[in-house]
Coordinates of C-alpha atoms and ligand atoms in Angstrom, one line a residue:
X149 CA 0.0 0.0 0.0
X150 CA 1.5 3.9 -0.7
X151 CA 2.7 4.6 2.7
X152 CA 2.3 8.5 2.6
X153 CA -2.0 7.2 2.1
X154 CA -2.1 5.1 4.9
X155 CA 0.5 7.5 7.1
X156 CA -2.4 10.0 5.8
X157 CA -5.5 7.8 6.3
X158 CA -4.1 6.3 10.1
X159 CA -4.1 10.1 11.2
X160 CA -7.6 10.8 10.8
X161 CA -8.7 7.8 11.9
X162 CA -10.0 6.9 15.5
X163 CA -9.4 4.1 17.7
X164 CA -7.4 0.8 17.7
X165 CA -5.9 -0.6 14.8
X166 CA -8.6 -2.5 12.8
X167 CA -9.5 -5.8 13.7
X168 CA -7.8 -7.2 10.0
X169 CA -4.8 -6.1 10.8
X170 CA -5.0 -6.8 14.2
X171 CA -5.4 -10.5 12.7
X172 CA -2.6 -10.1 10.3
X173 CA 0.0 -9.0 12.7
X174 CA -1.1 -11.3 15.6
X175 CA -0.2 -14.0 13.3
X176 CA 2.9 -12.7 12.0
X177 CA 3.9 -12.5 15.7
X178 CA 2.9 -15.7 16.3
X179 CA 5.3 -17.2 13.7
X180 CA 8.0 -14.4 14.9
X181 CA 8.0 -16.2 18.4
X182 CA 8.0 -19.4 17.2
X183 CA 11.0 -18.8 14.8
X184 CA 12.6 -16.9 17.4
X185 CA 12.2 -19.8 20.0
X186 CA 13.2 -22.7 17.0
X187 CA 16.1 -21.0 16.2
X188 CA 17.3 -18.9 19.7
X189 CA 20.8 -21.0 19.8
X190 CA 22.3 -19.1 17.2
X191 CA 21.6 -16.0 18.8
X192 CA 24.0 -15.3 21.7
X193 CA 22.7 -15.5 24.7
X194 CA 25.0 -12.9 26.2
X195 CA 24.1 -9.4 24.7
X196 CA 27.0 -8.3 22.5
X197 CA 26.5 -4.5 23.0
X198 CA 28.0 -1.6 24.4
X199 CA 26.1 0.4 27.0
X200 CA 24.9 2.8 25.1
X201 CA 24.5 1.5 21.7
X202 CA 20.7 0.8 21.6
X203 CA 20.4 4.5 22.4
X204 CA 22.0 5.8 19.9
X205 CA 20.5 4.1 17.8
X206 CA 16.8 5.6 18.5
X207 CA 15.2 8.8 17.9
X208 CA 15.3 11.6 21.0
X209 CA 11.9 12.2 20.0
X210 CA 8.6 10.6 19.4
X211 CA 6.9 10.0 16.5
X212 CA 4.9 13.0 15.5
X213 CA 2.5 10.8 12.9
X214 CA 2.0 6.9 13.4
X215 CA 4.3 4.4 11.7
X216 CA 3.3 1.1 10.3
X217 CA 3.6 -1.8 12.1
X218 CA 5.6 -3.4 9.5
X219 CA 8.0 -0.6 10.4
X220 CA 7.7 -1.1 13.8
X221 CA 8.8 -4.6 13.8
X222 CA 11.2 -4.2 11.6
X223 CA 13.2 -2.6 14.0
X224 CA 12.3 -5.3 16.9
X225 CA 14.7 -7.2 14.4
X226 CA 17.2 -4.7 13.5
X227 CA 17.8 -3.0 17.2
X228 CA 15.6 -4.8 19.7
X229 CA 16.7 -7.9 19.5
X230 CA 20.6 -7.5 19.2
X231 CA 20.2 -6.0 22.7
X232 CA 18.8 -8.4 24.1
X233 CA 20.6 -10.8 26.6
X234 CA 18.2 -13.9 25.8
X235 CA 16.8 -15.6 28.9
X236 CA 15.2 -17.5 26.9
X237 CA 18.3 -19.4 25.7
X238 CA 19.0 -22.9 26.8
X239 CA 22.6 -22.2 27.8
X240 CA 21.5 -18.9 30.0
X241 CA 23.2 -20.4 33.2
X242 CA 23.7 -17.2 35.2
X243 CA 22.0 -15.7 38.0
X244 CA 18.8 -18.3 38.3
X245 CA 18.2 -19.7 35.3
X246 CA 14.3 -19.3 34.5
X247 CA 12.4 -19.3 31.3
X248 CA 8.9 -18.5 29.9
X249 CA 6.7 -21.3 28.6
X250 CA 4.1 -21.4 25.5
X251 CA 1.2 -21.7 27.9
X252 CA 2.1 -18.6 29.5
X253 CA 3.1 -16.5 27.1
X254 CA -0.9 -17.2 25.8
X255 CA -1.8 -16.4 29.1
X256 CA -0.1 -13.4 29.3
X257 CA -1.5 -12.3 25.7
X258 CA -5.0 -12.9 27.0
X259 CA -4.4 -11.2 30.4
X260 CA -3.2 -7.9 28.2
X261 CA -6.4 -8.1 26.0
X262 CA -8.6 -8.4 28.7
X263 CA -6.5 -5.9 30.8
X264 CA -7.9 -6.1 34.0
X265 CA -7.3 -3.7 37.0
X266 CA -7.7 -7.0 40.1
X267 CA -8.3 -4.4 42.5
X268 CA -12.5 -5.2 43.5
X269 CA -14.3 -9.1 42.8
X270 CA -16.6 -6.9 41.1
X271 CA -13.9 -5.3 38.4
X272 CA -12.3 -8.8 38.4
X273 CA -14.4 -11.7 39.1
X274 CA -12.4 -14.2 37.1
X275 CA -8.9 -12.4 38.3
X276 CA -9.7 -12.7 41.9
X277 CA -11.7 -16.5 42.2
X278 CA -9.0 -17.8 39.2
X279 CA -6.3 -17.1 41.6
X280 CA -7.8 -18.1 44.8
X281 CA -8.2 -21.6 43.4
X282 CA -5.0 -21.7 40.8
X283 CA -2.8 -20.5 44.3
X284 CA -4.9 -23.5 46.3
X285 CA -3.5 -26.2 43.8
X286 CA 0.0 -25.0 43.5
X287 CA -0.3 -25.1 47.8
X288 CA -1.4 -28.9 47.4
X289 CA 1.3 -29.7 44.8
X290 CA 3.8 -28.1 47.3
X291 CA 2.2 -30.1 50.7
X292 CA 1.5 -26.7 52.3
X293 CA -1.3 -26.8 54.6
X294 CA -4.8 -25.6 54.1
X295 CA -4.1 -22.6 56.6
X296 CA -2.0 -20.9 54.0
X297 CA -4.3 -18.8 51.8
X298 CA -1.6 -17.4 48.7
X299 CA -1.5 -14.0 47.0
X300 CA 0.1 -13.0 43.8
X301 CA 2.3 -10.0 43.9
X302 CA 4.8 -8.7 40.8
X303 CA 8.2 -10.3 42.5
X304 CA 9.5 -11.6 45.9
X305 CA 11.3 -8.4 47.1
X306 CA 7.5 -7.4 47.4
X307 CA 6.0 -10.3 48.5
X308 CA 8.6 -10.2 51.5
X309 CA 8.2 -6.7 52.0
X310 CA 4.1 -7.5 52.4
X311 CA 4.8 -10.0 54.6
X312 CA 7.3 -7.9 56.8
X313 CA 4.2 -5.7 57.0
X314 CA 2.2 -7.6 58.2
X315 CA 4.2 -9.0 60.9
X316 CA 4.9 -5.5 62.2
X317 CA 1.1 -4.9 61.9
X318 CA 0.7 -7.6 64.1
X319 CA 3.5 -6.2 67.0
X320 CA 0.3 -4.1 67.9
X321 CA 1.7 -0.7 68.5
X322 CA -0.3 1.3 65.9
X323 CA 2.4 2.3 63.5
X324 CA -0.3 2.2 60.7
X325 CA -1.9 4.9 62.6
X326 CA 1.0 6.4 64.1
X327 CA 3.9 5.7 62.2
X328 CA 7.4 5.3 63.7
X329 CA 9.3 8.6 63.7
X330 CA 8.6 11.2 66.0
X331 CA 8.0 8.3 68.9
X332 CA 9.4 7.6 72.2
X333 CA 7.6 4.6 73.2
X334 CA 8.6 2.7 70.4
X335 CA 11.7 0.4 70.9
X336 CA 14.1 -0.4 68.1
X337 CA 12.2 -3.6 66.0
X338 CA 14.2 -6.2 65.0
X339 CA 14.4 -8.5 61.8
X340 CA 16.6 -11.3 62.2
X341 CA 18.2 -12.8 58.5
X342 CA 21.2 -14.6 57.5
X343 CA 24.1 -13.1 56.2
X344 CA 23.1 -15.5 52.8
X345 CA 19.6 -13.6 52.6
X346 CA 18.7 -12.0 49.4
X347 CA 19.4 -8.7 49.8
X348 CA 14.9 -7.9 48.6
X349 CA 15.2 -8.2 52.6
X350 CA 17.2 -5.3 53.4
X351 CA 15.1 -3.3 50.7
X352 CA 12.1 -4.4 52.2
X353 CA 13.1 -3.0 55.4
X354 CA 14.0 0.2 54.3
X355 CA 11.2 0.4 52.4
X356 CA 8.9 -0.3 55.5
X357 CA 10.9 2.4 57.3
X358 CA 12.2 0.2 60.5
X359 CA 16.2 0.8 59.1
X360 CA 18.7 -1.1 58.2
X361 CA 19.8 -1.4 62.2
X362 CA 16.3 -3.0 62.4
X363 CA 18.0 -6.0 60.3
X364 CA 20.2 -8.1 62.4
X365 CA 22.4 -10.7 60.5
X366 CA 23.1 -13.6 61.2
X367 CA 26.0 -15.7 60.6
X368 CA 26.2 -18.9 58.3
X369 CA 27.6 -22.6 59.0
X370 CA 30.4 -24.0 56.8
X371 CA 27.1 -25.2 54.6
X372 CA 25.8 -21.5 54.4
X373 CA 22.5 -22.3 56.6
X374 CA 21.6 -19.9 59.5
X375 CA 23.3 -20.6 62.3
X376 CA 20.6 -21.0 65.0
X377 CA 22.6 -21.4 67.9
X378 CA 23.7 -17.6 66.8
X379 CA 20.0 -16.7 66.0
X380 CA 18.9 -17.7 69.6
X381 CA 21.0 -16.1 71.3
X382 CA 21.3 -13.0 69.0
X383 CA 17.6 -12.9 70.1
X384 CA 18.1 -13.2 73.5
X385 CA 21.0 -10.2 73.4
X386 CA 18.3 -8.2 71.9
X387 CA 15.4 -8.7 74.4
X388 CA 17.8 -8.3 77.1
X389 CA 18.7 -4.4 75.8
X390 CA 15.1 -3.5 75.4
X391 CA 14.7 -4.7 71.5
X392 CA 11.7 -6.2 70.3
X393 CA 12.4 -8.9 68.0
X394 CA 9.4 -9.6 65.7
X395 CA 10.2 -11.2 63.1
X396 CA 12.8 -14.1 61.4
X397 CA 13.5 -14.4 57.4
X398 CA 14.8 -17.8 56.7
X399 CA 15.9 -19.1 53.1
X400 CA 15.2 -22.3 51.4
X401 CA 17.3 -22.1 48.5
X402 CA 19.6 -18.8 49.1
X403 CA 20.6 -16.8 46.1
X404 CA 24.7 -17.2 46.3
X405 CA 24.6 -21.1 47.1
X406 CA 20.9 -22.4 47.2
X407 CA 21.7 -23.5 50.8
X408 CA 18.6 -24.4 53.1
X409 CA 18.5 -22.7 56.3
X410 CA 17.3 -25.3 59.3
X411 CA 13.5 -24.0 59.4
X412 CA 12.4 -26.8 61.7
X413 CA 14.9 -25.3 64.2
X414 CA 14.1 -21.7 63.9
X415 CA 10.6 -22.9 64.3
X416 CA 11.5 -23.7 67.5
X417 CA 13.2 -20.9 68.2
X418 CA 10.5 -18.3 66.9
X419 CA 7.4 -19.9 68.8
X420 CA 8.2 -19.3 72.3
X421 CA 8.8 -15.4 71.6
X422 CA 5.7 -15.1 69.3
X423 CA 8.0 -14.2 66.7
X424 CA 6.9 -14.1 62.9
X425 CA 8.6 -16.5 60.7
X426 CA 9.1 -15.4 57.2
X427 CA 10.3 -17.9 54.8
X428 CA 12.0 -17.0 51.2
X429 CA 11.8 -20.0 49.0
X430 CA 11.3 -17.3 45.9
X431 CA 14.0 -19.9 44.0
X432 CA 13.9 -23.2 46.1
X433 CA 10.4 -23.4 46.7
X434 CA 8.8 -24.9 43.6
X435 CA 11.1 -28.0 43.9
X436 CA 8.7 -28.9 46.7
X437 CA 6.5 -30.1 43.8
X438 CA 8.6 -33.1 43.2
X439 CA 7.8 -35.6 46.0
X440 CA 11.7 -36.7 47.0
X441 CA 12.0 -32.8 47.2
X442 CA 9.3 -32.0 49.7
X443 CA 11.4 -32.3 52.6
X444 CA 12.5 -29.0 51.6
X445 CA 9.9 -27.2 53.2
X446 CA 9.8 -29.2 56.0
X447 CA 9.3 -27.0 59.0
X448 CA 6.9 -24.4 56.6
X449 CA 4.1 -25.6 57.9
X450 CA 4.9 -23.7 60.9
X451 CA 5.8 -20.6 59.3
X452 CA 3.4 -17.4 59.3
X453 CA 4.3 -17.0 55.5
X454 CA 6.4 -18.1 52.5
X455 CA 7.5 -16.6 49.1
X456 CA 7.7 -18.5 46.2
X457 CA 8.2 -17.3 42.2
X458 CA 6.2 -18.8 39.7
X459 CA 8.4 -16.8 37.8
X460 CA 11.5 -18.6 38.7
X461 CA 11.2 -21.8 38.4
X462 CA 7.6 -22.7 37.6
X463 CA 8.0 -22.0 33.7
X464 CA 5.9 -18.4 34.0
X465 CA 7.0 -15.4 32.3
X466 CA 8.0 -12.6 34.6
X467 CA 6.3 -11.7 36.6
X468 CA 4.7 -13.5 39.3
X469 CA 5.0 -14.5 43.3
X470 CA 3.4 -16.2 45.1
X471 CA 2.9 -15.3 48.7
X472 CA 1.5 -17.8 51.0
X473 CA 0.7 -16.5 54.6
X474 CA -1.3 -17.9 57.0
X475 CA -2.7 -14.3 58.4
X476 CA -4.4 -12.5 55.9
X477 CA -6.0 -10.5 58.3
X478 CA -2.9 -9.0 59.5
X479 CA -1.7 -9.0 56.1
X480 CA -5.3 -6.9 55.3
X481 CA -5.6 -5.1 58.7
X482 CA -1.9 -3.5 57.4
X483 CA -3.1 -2.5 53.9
X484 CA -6.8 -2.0 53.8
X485 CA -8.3 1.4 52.3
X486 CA -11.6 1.8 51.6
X487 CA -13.0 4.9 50.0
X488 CA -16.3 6.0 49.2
X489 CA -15.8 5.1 45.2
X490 CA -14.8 1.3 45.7
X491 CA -17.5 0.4 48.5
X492 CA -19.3 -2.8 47.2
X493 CA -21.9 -4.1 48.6
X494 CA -20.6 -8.0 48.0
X495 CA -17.9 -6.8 49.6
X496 CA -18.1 -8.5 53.2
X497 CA -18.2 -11.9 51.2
X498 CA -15.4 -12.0 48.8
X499 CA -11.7 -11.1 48.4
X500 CA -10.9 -7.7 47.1
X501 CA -7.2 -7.8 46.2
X502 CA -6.2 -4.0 47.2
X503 CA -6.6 -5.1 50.2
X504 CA -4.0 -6.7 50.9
X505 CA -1.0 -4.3 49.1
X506 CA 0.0 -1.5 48.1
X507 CA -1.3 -1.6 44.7
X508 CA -4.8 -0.8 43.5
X509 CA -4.9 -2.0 40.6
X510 CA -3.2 -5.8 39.6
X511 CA -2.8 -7.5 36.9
X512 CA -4.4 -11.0 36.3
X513 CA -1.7 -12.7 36.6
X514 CA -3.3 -16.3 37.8
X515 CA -4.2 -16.7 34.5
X516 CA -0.8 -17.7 33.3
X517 CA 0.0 -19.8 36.0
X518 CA -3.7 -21.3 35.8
X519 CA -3.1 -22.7 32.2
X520 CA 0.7 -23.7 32.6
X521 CA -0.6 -25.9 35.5
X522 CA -3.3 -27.4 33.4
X523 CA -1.2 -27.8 30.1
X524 CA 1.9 -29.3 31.8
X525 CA -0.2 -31.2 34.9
X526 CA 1.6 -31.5 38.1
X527 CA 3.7 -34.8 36.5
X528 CA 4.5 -32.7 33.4
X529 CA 6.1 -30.1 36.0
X530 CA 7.8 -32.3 38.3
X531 CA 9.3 -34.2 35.7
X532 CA 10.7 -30.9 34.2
X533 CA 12.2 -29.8 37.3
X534 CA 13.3 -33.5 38.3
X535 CA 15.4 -33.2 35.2
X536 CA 16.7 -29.6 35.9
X537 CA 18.5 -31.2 39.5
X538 CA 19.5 -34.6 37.5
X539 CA 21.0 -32.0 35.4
X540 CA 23.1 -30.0 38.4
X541 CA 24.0 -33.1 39.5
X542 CA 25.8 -34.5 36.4
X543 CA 27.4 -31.2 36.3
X544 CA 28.6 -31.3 39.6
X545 CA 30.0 -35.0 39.6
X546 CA 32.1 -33.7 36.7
X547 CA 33.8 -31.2 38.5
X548 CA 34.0 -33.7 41.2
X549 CA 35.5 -36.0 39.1
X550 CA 37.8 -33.2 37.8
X551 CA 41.2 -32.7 39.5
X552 CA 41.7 -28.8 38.1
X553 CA 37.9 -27.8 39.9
X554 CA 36.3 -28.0 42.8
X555 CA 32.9 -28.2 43.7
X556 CA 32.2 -25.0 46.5
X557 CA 29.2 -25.5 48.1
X558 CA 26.7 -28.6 48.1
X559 CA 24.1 -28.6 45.3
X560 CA 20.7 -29.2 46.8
X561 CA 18.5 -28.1 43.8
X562 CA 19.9 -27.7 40.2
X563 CA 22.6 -24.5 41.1
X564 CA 26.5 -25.9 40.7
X565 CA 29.0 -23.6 42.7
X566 CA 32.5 -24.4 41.9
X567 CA 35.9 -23.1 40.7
X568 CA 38.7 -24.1 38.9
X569 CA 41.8 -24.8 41.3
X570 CA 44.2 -26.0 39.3
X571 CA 47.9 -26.2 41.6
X572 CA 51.0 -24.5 41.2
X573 CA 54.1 -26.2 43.6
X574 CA 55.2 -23.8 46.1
X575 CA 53.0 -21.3 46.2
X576 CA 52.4 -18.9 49.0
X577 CA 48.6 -19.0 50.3
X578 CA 47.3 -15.8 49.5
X579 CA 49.4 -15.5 45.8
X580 CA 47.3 -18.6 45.2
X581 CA 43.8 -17.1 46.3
X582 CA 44.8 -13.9 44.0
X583 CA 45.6 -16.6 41.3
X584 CA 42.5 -18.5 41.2
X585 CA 40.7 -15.4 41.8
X586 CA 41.3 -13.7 38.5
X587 CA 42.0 -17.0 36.8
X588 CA 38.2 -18.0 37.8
X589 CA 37.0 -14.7 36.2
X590 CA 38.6 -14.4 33.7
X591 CA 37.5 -18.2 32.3
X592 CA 33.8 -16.7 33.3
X593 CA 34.4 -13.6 31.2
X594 CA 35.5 -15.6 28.2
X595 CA 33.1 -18.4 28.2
X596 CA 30.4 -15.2 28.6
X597 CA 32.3 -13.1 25.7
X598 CA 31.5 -16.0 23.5
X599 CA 28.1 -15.9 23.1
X600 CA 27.6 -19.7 23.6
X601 CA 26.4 -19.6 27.1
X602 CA 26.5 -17.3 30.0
X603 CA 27.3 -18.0 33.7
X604 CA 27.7 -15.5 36.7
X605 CA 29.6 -15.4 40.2
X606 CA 29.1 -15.0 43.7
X607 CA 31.8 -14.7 46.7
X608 CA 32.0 -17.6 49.2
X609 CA 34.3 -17.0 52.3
X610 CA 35.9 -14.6 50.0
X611 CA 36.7 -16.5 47.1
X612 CA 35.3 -16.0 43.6
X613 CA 33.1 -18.8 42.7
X614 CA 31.3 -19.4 39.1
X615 CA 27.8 -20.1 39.3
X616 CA 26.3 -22.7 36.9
X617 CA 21.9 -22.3 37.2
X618 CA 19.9 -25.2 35.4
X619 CA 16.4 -23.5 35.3
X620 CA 15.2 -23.4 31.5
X621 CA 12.6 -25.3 30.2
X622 CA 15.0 -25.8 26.8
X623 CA 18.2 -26.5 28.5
X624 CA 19.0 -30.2 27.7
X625 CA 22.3 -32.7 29.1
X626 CA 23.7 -31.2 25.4
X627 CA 23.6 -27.5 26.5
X628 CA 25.3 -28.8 29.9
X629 CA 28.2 -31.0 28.1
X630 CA 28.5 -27.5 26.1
X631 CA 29.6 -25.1 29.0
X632 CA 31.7 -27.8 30.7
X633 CA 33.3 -27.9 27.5
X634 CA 34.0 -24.2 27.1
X635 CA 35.3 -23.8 30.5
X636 CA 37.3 -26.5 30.3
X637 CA 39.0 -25.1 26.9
X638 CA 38.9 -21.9 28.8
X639 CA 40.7 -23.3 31.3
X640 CA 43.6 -24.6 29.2
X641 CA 43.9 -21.4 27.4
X642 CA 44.1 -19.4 30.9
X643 CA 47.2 -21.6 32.7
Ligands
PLP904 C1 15.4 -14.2 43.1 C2 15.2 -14.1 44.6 C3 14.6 -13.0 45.2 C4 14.1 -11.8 44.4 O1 13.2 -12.1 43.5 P1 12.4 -11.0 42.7 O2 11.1 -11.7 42.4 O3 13.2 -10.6 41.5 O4 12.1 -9.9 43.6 C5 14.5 -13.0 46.6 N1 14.9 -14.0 47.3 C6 15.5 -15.1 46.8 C7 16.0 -16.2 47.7 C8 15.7 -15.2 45.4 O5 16.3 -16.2 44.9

C-alpha cells in the first residue's frame, strides 16, 4: 500500500488498529515467536553491546504521525533484538536460570487483552476467584497446609516486603496509625536474617521504614545455613537491651549457594517469643513439587508466611510471586483502604485484592499460571524440574570427578557452585587465592564473551566462585556438556 495514504489515512482515523490487521500482525507474531524460539541458539545469549549503543541508535523524540507496524517490527529485528541478553536461551546459566513457557506466554496475551485492574471481585471476578483456586493447587502440589491462603504479587522483594508488613502490623503498636518517627515509646524492631539472605530483605526493610539497624544478620555454618545457635542467642542479646524482636527471614534455597536454612529449628526458636517467621523460598520453593523434594519445606508448615516465584522456576514469564501466609487478616488489617468510590456491597463476602498491598490495581496474573498448571499437569512439571537437579548433579560430579575444579558448596537443587583450582608447587597462600581469583573470572568472562552460554559469580568465604543455574525449560544434558566444555577449553587457554 503507498505509505504516505495510509500514514495520511491512520491520522484521521480513531481508535485501535482495525480488527484485519489486528489478525494479520497477531499472526505474523505468532510465527516471529516461534522462529525466534526454533532457532534462539544461534543467537547469543549474552548481549554483544556496548552500553549505550541501543540509544544511539533511537530517535530523541517521538513520533509525530504513526508508523506502520511493519516498520515497527522491523526494528524489533534490526535493534531490539541484538540488545537483548536472551533468557530464553537454553545455555543462559547465570543468575537463576528461568524461562517463559508457550502456555504462558498465551496467558499473558490474553491477560493484556482483557487488561484487568484486580483491585474489586466486582472489576475482576475471574482475576480474583481464578487465583484463589490456581494458588490452592499449587499449595497442594507443594504439601503446604490448608491454613495458607496465597496471593500473587509482581516479584519476591514485594512479596517479603508485604509480609514484613504484616508482621509488624501484628506487634500491635499502631504504626499504621502512628507511624514510627517522632516516637518515644517505640523500641528499636528487630528482623533477624542470615548473612546468605537475598538482599529484597534489606530493601524491604527500608522500604517499611524500620532501618537497616532494624536488620540483624546472622552468621552462616560451613554449609551457608543460618546458624541458629547464633540466632537464639542474637535474640536473646536483643530482648535483654530492650529490643523487640518480631520477626525471622529464613531461606530455602539462598541466592549465592541455594543453601537451606534449618527452618524446623528456627521454628522452634521463633514460637516461644511469638515471633513471625518469614520464609523465602522465591528460587527453592517450587522444587517442593517433586515428592523426593518436599522435605525442603519441611518446617513451613509452621511458618506465618512463605515466598515463592512462579516466575522462577515454575515455567511463567515474569512476573509473578506467590505469597503464601497464613494471616491475611494482619496481612489486610496492614493494607486495607476503603474509599467511598470502591464500597461494594458484595464486599463483606469475597476477596478484594487492594486489600491486601499497596497496589490498586493488579494484573491477572493467575491466569498464566492457571493454564501452565493445566497444560503441563503436576507430573509434566515435576518431571521438568526433576530433570533440571539430574542435570546439576551430572554437572557437579564432573567437577568432582575433575582434579583442576572443585565443587564449593553442596548442590541441593539444580545450582552448581565451583571453581577451577588448578595447583601451582610452592606457592604462598594468599598469591594462590589472588591466582584462582582472576583466573576464575577471567574463564567466566571468556566463556560469557562467547556468546555460547553465560554464567555469573558469587563470593564464598571470599573466594570468587562461578555459578552454573539449570532452570530453563529448553536447557538439555547437550547444553550442559557444552559449557563444561567451554570452560574447560577456557581453562587450558588461561594456565
Ligand atoms: C530471586 C530471589 C529474590 C528476588 O526475586 P524478585 O522476584 O526478583 O524480587 C528474593 N529471594 C531469593 C531467595 C531469590 O532467589
Amino acid at each position: 500500500m503507498n505509505n504516505q495514504r495510509e500514514t495520511a489515512a491512520r491520522a484521521q482515523a480513531l481508535g485501535d488498529m482495525s480488527a484485519q490487521e489486528f489478525r494479520r500482525f497477531g499472526h505474523e507474531l505468532i510465527d516471529w515467536i516461534a522462529n525466534y524460539f526454533e532457532h534462539i541458539e544461534d543467537l547469543p545469549v549474552l548481549a554483544q553491546v556496548e552500553p549505550g549503543e541501543l540509544k544511539a541508535q533511537l530517535p530523541s523524540t517521538p513520533p509525530g504521525h504513526g508508523e506502520s507496524m511493519e516498520t515497527i517490527l522491523a526494528d524489533v529485528d534490526r535493534l531490539i533484538v541484538p540488545a537483548l541478553t536472551h533468557w530464553s536461551h537454553p545455555s543462559f546459566f547465570a543468575y537463576f536460570a528461568t524461562s517463559t513457557s508457550a502456555p504462558g506466554i498465551f496467558g499473558e496475551l490474553l491477560s493484556a487483552a482483557f487488561d484487568v485492574k484486580s483491585m474489586l471481585w466486582r472489576t475482576s471476578p475471574a482475576s480474583t476467584e481464578l487465583e484463589e483456586v490456581t494458588l490452592d493447587w499449587l499449595r497442594q502440589m507443594l504439601g503446604l497446609d490448608q491454613g495458607m491462603s496465597g496471593f500473587i504479587y509482581d516479584t519476591a522483594s514485594v512479596s517479603s516486603m508485604h509480609a514484613i508488613a504484616a508482621a509488624r502490623e501484628g506487634v500491635e503498636m499502631r504504626i499504621r496509625e502512628e507511624g514510627m518517627s517522632g516516637r518515644k515509646d517505640l523500641p528499636l524492631l528487630r528482623v533477624y536474617a542470615s548473612e546468605q539472605a537475598h538482599s529484597s530483605i534489606d530493601k524491604g526493610i527500608i522500604t517499611l521504614g524500620l532501618g537497616q539497624r532494624s536488620l540483624r544478620k546472622i552468621p552462616a555454618d560451613d554449609q551457608f545455613r543460618m546458624n541458629t545457635k547464633a540466632l537464639a542467642d542474637a535474640i536473646d542479646e536483643d530482648k535483654r537491651n530492650g529490643i523487640l524482636p518480631f520477626c525471622v527471614v529464613a531461606t530455602v534455597g539462598t541466592t549465592s549457594t541455594s543453601s537451606i536454612d534449618p527452618v524446623p529449628a528456627i521454628v522452634e526458636i521463633c514460637e516461644p517469643h511469638a515471633m513471625w517467621l518469614h520464609v523465602d523460598a522465591a528460587y527453592g520453593g517450587s522444587a517442593a513439587i517433586v515428592p523426593e523434594m518436599r522435605h525442603i519445606l519441611d518446617g513451613c508448615d509452621r511458618a506465618d508466611s512463605l515466598v515463592l516465584n512462579p516466575h522462577k522456576w515454575l515455567f511463567t514469564p515474569f512476573d509473578c510471586s506467590v505469597l503464601y501466609c497464613r494471616h491475611m487478616d494482619l496481612l489486610r488489617r496492614a493494607f486495607s483502604l476503603v474509599p467511598e468510590y470502591l464500597r461494594t456491597p458484595e464486599q463483606e463476602k469475597v476477596r478484594s485484592g487492594s486489600d491486601y498491598g499497596v497496589q490498586l490495581g493488579r494484573r491477572f496474573r493467575a491466569l498464566k499460571l492457571w493454564m501452565i498448571i493445566r497444560y503441563f499437569g503436576h507430573q509434566g512439571l515435576v518431571a521438568r524440574i526433576r530433570e533440571h537437579c539430574r542435570l546439576a548433579q551430572l554437572f557437579a560430579s564432573w567437577v568432582q570427578e575433575s582434579p583442576q575444579w572443585k565443587l564449593m558448596a553442596p548442590t541441593p537443587f539444580a545450582l552448581v557452585c565451583f571453581r577451577a583450582c588448578p595447583t601451582i608447587e610452592g606457592e604462598s597462600t594468599e598469591g594462590r587465592k589472588q591466582r584462582l581469583d582472576a583466573l576464575n573470572e577471567a574463564i567466566m568472562h571468556a566463556v560469557n564473551a562467547t556468546g555460547k552460554a553465560f554464567l555469573s559469580h558469587t563470593k564464598l568465604n571470599d573466594q570468587l566462585t562461578l555459578r552454573l543455574s539449570i532452570g530453563n525449560i529448553r536447557t538439555t544434558e547437550k547444553h550442559v556438556k557444552q559449557v563444561w566444555d567451554l570452560l574447560n577449553q577456557q581453562l587450558e587457554q588461561h594456565t
